[in-house]
Coordinates of C-alpha atoms in Angstrom, one line a residue:
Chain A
X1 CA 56.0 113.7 -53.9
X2 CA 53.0 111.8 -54.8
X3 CA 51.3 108.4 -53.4
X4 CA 50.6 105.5 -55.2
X5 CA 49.1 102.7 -54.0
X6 CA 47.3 99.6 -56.2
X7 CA 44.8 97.1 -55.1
X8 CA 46.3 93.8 -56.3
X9 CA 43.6 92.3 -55.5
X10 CA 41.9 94.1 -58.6
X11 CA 44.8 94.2 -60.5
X12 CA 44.4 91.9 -63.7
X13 CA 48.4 93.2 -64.8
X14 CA 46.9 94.3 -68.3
X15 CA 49.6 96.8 -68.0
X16 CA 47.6 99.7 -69.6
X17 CA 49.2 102.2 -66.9
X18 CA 52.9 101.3 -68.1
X19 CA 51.8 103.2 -71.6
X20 CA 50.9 105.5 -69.7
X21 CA 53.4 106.5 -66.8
X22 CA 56.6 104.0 -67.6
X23 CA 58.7 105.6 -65.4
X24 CA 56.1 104.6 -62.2
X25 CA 54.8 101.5 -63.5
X26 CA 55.6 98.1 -65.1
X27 CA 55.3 94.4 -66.4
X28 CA 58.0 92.4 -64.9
X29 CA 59.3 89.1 -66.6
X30 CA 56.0 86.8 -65.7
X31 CA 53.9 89.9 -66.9
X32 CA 53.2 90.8 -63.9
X33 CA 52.5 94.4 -62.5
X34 CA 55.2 96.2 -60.3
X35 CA 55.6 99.8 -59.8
X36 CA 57.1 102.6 -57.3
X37 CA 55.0 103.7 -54.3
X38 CA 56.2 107.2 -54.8
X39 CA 56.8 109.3 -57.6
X40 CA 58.1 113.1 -57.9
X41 CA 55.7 115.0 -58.5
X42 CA 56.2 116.0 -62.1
X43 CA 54.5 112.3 -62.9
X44 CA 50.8 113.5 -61.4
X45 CA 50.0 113.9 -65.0
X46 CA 51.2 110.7 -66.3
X47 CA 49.7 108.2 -63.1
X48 CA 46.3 110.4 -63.3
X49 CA 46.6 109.2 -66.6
X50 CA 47.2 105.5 -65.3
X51 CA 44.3 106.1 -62.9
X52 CA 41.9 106.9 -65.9
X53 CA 42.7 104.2 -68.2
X54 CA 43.3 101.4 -65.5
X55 CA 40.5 98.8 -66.3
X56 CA 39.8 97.4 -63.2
X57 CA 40.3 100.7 -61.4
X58 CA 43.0 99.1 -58.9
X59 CA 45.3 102.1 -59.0
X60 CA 44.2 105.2 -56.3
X61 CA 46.8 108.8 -55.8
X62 CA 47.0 108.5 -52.1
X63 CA 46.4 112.1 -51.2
Chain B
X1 CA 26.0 121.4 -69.9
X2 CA 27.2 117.3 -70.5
X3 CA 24.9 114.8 -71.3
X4 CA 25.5 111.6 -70.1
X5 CA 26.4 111.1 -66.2
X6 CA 28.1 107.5 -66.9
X7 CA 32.1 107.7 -67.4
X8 CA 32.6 109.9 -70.2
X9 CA 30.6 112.8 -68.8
X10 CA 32.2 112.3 -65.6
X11 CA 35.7 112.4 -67.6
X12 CA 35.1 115.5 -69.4
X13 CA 34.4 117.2 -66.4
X14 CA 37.2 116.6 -64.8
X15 CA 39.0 117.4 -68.2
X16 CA 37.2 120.8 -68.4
X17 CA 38.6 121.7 -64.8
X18 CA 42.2 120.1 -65.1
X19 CA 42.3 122.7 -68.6
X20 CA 41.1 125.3 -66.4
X21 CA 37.7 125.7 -67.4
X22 CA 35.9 127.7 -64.6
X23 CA 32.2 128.1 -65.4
X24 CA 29.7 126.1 -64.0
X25 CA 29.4 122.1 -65.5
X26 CA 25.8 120.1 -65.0
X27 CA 26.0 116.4 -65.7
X28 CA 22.8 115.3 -66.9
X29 CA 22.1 111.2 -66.5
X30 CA 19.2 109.1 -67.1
X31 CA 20.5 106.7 -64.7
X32 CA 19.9 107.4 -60.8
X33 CA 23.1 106.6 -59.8
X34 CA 26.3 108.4 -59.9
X35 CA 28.9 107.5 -62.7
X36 CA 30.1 103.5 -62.3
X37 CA 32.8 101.6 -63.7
X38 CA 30.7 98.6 -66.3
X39 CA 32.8 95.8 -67.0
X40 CA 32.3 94.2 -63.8
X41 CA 29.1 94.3 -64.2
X42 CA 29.0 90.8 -66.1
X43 CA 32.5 89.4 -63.9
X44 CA 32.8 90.4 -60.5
X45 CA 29.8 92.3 -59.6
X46 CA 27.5 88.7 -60.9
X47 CA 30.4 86.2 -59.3
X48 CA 31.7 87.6 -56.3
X49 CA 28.7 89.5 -54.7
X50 CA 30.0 93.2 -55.8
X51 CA 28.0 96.5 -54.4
X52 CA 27.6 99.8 -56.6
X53 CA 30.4 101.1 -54.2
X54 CA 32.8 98.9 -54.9
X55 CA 32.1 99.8 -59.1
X56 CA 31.7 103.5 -58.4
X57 CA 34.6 106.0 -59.9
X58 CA 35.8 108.1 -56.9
X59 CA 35.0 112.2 -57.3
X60 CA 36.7 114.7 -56.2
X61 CA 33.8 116.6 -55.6
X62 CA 35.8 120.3 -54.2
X63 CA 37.3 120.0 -57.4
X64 CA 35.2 119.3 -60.1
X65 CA 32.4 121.9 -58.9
X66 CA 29.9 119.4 -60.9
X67 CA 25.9 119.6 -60.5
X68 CA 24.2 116.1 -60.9
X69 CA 21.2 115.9 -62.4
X70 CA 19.9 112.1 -62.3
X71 CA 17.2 110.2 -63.3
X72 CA 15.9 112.4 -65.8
X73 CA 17.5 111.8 -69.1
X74 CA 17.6 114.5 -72.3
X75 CA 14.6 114.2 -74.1
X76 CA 15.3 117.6 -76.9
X77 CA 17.8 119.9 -78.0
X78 CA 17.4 122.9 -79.8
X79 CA 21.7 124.3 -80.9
X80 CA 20.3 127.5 -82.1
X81 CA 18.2 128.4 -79.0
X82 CA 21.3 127.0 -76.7
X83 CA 18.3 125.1 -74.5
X84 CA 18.2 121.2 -73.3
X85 CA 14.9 119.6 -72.4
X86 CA 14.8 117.0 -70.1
X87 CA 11.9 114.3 -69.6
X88 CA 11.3 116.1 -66.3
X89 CA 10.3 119.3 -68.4
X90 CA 13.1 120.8 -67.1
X91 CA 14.7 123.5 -69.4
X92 CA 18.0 124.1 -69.5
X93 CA 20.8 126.8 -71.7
X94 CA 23.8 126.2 -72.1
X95 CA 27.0 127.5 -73.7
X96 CA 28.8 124.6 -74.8
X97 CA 27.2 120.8 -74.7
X98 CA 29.0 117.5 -74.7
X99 CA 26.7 114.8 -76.0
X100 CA 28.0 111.5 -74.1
X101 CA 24.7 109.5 -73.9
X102 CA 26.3 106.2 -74.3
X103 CA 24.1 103.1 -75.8
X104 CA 21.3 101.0 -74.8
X105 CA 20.9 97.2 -75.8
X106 CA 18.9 96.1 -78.6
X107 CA 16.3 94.5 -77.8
X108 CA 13.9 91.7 -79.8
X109 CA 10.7 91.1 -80.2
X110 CA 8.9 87.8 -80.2
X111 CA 5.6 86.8 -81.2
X112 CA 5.2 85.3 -78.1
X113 CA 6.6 88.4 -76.6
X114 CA 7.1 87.5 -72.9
X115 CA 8.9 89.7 -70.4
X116 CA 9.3 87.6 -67.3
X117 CA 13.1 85.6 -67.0
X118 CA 14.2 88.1 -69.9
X119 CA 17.4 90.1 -69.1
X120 CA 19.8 92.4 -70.8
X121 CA 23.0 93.7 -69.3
X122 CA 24.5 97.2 -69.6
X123 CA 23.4 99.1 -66.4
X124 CA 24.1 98.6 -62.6
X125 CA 19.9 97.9 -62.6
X126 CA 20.1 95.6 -65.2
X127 CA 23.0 93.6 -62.8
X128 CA 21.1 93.9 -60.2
X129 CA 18.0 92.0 -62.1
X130 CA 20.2 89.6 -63.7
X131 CA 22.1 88.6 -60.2
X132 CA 18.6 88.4 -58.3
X133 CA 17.7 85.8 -60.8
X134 CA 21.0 83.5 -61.4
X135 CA 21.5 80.3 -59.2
X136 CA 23.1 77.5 -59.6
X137 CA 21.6 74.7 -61.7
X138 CA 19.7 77.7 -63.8
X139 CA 19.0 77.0 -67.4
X140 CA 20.5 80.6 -69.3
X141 CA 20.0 81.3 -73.1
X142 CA 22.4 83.5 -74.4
X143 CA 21.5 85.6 -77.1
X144 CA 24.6 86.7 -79.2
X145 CA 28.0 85.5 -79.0
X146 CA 30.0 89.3 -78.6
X147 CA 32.0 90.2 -75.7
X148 CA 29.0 90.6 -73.0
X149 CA 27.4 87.3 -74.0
X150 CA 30.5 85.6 -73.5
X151 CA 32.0 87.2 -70.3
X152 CA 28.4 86.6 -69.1
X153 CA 28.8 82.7 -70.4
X154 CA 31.9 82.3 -68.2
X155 CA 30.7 84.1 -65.4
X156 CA 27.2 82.3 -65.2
X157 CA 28.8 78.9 -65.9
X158 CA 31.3 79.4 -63.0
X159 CA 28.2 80.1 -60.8
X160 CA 27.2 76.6 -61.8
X161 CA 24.1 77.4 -64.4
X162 CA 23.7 75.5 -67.4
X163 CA 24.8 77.5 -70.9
X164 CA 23.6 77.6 -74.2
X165 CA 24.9 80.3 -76.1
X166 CA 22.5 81.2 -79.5
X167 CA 24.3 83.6 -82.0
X168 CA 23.9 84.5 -85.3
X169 CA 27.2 84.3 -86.6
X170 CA 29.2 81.1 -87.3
X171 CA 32.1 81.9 -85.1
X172 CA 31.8 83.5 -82.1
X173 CA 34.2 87.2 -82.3
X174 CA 35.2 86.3 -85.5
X175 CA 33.6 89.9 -86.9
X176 CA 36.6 91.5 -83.7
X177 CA 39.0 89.4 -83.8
X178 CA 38.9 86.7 -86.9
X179 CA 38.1 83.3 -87.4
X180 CA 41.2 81.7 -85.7
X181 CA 41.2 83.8 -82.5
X182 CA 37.1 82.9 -82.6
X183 CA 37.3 79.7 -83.1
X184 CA 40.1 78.9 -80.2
X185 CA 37.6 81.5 -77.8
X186 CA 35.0 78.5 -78.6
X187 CA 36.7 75.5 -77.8
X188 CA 38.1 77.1 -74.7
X189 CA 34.1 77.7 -73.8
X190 CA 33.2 74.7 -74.8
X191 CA 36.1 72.6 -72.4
X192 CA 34.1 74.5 -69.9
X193 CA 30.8 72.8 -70.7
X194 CA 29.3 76.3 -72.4
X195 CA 27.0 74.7 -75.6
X196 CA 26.9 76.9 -78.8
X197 CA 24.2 77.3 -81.0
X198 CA 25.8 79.0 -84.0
X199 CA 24.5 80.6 -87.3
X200 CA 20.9 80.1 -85.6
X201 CA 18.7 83.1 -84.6
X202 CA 15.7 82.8 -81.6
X203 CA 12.5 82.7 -83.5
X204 CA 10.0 82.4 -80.2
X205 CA 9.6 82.1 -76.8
X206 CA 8.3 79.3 -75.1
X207 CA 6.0 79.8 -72.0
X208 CA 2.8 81.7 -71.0
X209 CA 3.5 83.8 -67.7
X210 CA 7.4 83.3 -67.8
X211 CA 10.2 82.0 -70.0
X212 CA 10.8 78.4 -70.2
X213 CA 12.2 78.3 -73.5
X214 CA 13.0 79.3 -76.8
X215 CA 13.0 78.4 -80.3
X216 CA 15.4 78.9 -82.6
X217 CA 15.4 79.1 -86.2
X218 CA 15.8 75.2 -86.9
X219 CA 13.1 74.5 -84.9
X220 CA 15.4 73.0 -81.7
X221 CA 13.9 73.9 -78.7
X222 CA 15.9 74.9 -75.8
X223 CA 14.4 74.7 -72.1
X224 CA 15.3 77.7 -70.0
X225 CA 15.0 79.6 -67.0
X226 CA 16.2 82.9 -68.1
X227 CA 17.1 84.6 -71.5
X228 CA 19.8 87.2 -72.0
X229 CA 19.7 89.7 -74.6
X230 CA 23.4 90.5 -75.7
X231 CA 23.0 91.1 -79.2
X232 CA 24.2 94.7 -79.3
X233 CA 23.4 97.8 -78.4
X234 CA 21.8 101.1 -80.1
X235 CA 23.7 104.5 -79.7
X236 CA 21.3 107.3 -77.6
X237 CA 20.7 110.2 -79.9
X238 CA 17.5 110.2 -80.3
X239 CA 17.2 113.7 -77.8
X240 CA 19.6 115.5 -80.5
X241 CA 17.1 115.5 -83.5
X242 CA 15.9 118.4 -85.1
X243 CA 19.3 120.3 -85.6
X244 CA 20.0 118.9 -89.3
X245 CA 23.1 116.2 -87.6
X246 CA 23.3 113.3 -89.1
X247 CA 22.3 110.5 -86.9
X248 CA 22.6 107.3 -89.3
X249 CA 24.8 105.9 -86.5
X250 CA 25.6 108.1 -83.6
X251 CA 26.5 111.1 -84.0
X252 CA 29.0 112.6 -86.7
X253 CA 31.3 114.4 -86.0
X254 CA 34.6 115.9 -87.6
X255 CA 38.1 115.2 -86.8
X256 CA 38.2 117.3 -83.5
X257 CA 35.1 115.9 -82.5
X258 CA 32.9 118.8 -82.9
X259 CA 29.1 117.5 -84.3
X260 CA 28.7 117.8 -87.9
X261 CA 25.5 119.1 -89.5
X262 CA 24.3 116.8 -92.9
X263 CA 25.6 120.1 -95.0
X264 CA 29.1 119.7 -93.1
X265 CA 29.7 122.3 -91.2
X266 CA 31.3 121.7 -87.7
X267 CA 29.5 123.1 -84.8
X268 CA 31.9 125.5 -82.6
X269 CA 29.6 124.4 -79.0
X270 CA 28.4 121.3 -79.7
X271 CA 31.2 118.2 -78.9
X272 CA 30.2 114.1 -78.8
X273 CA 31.9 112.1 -76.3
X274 CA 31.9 107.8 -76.0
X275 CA 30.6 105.5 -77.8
X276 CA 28.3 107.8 -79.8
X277 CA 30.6 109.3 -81.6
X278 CA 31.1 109.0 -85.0
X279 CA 34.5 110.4 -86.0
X280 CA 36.9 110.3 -89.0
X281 CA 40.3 108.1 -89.2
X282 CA 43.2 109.7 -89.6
X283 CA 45.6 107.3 -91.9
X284 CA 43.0 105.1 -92.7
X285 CA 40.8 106.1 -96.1
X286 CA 37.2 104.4 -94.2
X287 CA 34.5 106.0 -93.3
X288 CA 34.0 107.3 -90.1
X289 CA 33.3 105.1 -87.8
X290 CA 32.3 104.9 -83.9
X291 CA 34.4 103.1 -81.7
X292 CA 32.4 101.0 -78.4
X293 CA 35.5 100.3 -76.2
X294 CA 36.1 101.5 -72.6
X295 CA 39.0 103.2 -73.4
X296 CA 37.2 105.6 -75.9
X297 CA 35.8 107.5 -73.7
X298 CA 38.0 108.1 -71.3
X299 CA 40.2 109.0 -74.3
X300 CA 37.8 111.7 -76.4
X301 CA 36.6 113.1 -72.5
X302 CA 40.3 114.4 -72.4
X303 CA 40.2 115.5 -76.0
X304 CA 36.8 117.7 -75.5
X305 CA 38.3 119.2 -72.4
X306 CA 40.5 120.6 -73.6
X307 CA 39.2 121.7 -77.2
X308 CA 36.8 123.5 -75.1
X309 CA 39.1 125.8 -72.9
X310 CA 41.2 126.6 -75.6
X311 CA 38.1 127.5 -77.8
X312 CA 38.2 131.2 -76.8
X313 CA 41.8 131.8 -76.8
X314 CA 42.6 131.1 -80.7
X315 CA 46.9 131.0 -80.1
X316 CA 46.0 127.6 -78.2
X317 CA 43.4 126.2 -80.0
X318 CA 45.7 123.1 -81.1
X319 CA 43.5 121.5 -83.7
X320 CA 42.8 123.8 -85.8
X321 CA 46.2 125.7 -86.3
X322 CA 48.2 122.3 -86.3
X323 CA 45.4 120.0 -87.9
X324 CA 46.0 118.0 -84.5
X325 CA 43.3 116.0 -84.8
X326 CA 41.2 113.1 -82.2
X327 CA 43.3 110.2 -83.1
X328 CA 42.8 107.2 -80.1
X329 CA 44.2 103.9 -79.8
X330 CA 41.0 101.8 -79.1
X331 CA 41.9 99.4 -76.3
X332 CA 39.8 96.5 -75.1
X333 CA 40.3 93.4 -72.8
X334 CA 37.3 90.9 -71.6
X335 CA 37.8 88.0 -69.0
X336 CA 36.5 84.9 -70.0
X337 CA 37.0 82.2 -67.6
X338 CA 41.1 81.6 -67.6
X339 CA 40.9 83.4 -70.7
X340 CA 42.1 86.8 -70.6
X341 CA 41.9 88.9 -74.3
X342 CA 44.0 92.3 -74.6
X343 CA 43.7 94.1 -77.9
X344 CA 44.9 96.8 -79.5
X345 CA 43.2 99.1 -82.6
X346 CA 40.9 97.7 -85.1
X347 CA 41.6 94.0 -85.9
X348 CA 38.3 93.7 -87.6
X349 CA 39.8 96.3 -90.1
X350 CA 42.8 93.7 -91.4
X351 CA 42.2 91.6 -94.5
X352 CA 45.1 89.3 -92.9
X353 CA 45.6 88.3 -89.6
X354 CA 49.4 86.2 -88.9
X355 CA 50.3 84.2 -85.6
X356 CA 53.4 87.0 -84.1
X357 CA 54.3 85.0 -81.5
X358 CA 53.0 81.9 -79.3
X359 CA 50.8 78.9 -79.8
X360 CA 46.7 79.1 -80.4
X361 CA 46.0 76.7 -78.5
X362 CA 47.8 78.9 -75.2
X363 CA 49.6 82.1 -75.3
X364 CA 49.3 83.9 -78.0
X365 CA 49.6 87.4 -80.1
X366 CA 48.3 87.5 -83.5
X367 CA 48.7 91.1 -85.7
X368 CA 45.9 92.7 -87.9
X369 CA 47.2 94.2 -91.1
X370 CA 45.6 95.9 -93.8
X371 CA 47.2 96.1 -97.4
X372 CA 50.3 95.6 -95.0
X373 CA 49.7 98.3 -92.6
X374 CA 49.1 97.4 -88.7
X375 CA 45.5 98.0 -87.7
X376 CA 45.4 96.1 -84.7
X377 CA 46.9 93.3 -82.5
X378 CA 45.3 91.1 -79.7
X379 CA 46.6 88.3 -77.8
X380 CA 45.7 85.9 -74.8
X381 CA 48.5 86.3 -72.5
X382 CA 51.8 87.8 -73.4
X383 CA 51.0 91.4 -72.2
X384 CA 54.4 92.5 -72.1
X385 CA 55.5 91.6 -76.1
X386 CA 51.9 92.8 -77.2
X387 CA 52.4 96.4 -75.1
X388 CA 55.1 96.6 -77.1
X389 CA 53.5 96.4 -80.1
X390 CA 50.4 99.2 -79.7
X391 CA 52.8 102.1 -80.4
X392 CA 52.8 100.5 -85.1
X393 CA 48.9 100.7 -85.0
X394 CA 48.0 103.3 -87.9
X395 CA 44.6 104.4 -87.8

């Protein structure tokens, strides 16, 4: 099981990590960012992913 | 041996250990800081009083087994004789290299050629400069009406300095994103009290120790505390020379991002990473082209990774025995006051450019198309309807 956590305060809901891991994260009706605090494990790839391409850099693994 | 200790050398190195490369990586930066997230560099880190921490990408340093060499950027490279030379006169072989130098602003020169009060902005230093100097109540000239000069526009504004922006072109962005989306990007500047000065260029400076003005190119005289350079930048390849690349702009390279030589041939150790890389479309019958958005990168780090780990095991190299080839969706966004710009592809591509959904003068999404293909969409707002959108692009 892996540990997501975003800083909402960074978070500007461009919703760049949804392309990239759907089934963690996504842009609710208003466009604004919600997502899962955990995820199994087979998703490392995807929210690593997420991590990388995250603009502001809001989105940490929580080890 | 990666060159370039900014994002996309810090990328590739991670992409080098999560494909299982296990020989020693050097970064090599001319910066002396570790690798740093930029675009808050003219929002946050100016407005809200942002330290290097706060911008810096975490490492995982037990994992990536990286060596950091800072503050002593590439100066030569020889392929054949595998050796890097550093300003330091350091020498250096290699096996494979990964050319990720990044770009540097361009800079002007004036006949009264003044340095004092004259800023650029693409490095942590340069923020630094640029935030010791802003107050409120400062006069800024803005040089160049792109995405830094604007975001910095917004920015300095909200600080409370006066604005004038100087640029060139007629309508601001309207070489990105076209002259509709441009023009809305300046009336929402100017309901914020930013002044343009459009299709003018700054023919002098005005002062004799410092700035305290300029002159543009209909003779209007502009008072002014500080000038800011954005006008563009210049890609960093000037260490590469010497091994018959061509260097026109950037660095070419071929589809799978491996440096090209001016006869054509691919080298099979030498990859480009960033915004120095020139590489070719894949649907799109242009010229290659390099690509200066944050997302590329991050995207052609990954890419080199893994090209390189499979490079000695010739039943995984996927390129070349599936012509897989380096295809990224460029990605860019900039903050501009309330105004927040997601894009998608290469809008500046389209030869038409329809309202999809929304009003101009609020939310909107307009599409890019070339000859009828999708090249690109960007909107203000609407996230959710535009995401949906990225997966047509055809580049």
């Amino acid at each position: 099981m892996i540990k997501i956590q975003v800083d909402m305060e960074k978070c500007q809901h461009y919703g760049q990590c949804v392309y990239e891991a759907p089934n963690v994260f996504k842009l609710n009706e208003s466009d604004k960012l919600e997502y899962t605090a955990t995820a199994d494990d087979s998703e490392l790839a995807n929210v690593r992913a997420a991590t990388d391409v995250c603009p502001m850099q809001a989105i940490t693994i929580v080890d | 041996m990666i060159v370039g200790a900014a994002m996309g050398g810090l990328r590739t190195a991670e992409s080098l250990r999560r494909f299982g490369f296990t020989g020693g990586i050097t970064l090599v930066g001319a910066e002396s800081h570790l690798p740093y997230n930029r675009p808050p560099l003219s929002k946050d880190f100016l407005a809200k009083g942002k330290s290097l921490a706060d911008i810096a990408f975490p490492i995982r340093h037990e994992e990536l087994q990286a060596e950091f060499i800072l503050a002593d950027p590439a100066r030569s490279l020889d392929i054949d004789g595998s050796t890097l030379g550093l300003e330091s006169g350091a020498k250096h072989n290699f096996d494979y290299l990964v050319a990720a130098t990044g770009l540097r602003p361009k800079r002007f020169s004036f006949p009264n050629d003044l340095n004092q009060g004259r800023h650029v902005l693409r490095t942590y230093d340069d923020a630094r400069s640029l935030r010791g100097a802003v107050a409120p109540e400062r006069r800024v000239v803005i040089f160049g009406a792109g995405f830094i000069g604007l975001e910095l526009a917004a920015t300095l504004r909200t600080l409370g300095c006066t604005i004038n922006i100087v640029a060139i072109e007629e309508i601001p962005l309207a070489g990105i994103l076209g002259d509709t989306f441009g023009r809305e990007i300046r009336r929402r500047h100017e309901r914020e009290g930013v002044n343009f000065h459009l299709g003018l260029s700054i023919e002098d400076l005005i002062g004799t120790t410092r700035i305290e003005g300029v002159v543009l190119s209909d003779g209007t005289e502009l008072h002014c505390d500080i000038l800011i350079e954005a006008v563009g930048s210049i890609p960093n390849v000037d260490w590469l020379t010497g091994n018959g690349l061509d260097l026109s702009n950037g660095v070419l390279t071929d589809q799978t991002l491996r440096v090209m030589n001016e006869l054509g041939t691919s080298s099979d150790r030498v990859f480009a990473v960033g915004d120095i890389a020139r590489f070719p479309y894949v649907a799109q019958s242009l010229p290659a082209r390099r690509v200066e958005h944050w997302n590329i990168p991050i995207e052609s780090a990954k890419w080199v990774g893994r090209q390189i780990c499979h490079q000695d095991k010739p039943g995984l190299i996927p390129d070349l025995q599936t012509g897989e080839r380096f295809n990224p969706l460029p990605s860019f966004w900039s903050d501009q006051f309330s105004i927040s710009i997601l894009s998608y592809g290469e809008p500046k591509l389209a030869n038409e450019s329809p309202l999809v959904e929304g009003e101009i003068s609020d939310e909107f999404i307009m599409s890019y198309r070339r000859d009828g293909e999708l090249v690109g969409i960007a909107g203000i707002g609407m996230r959710r309807e535009l995401n949906k959108l990225r997966g047509e692009i055809r580049l």
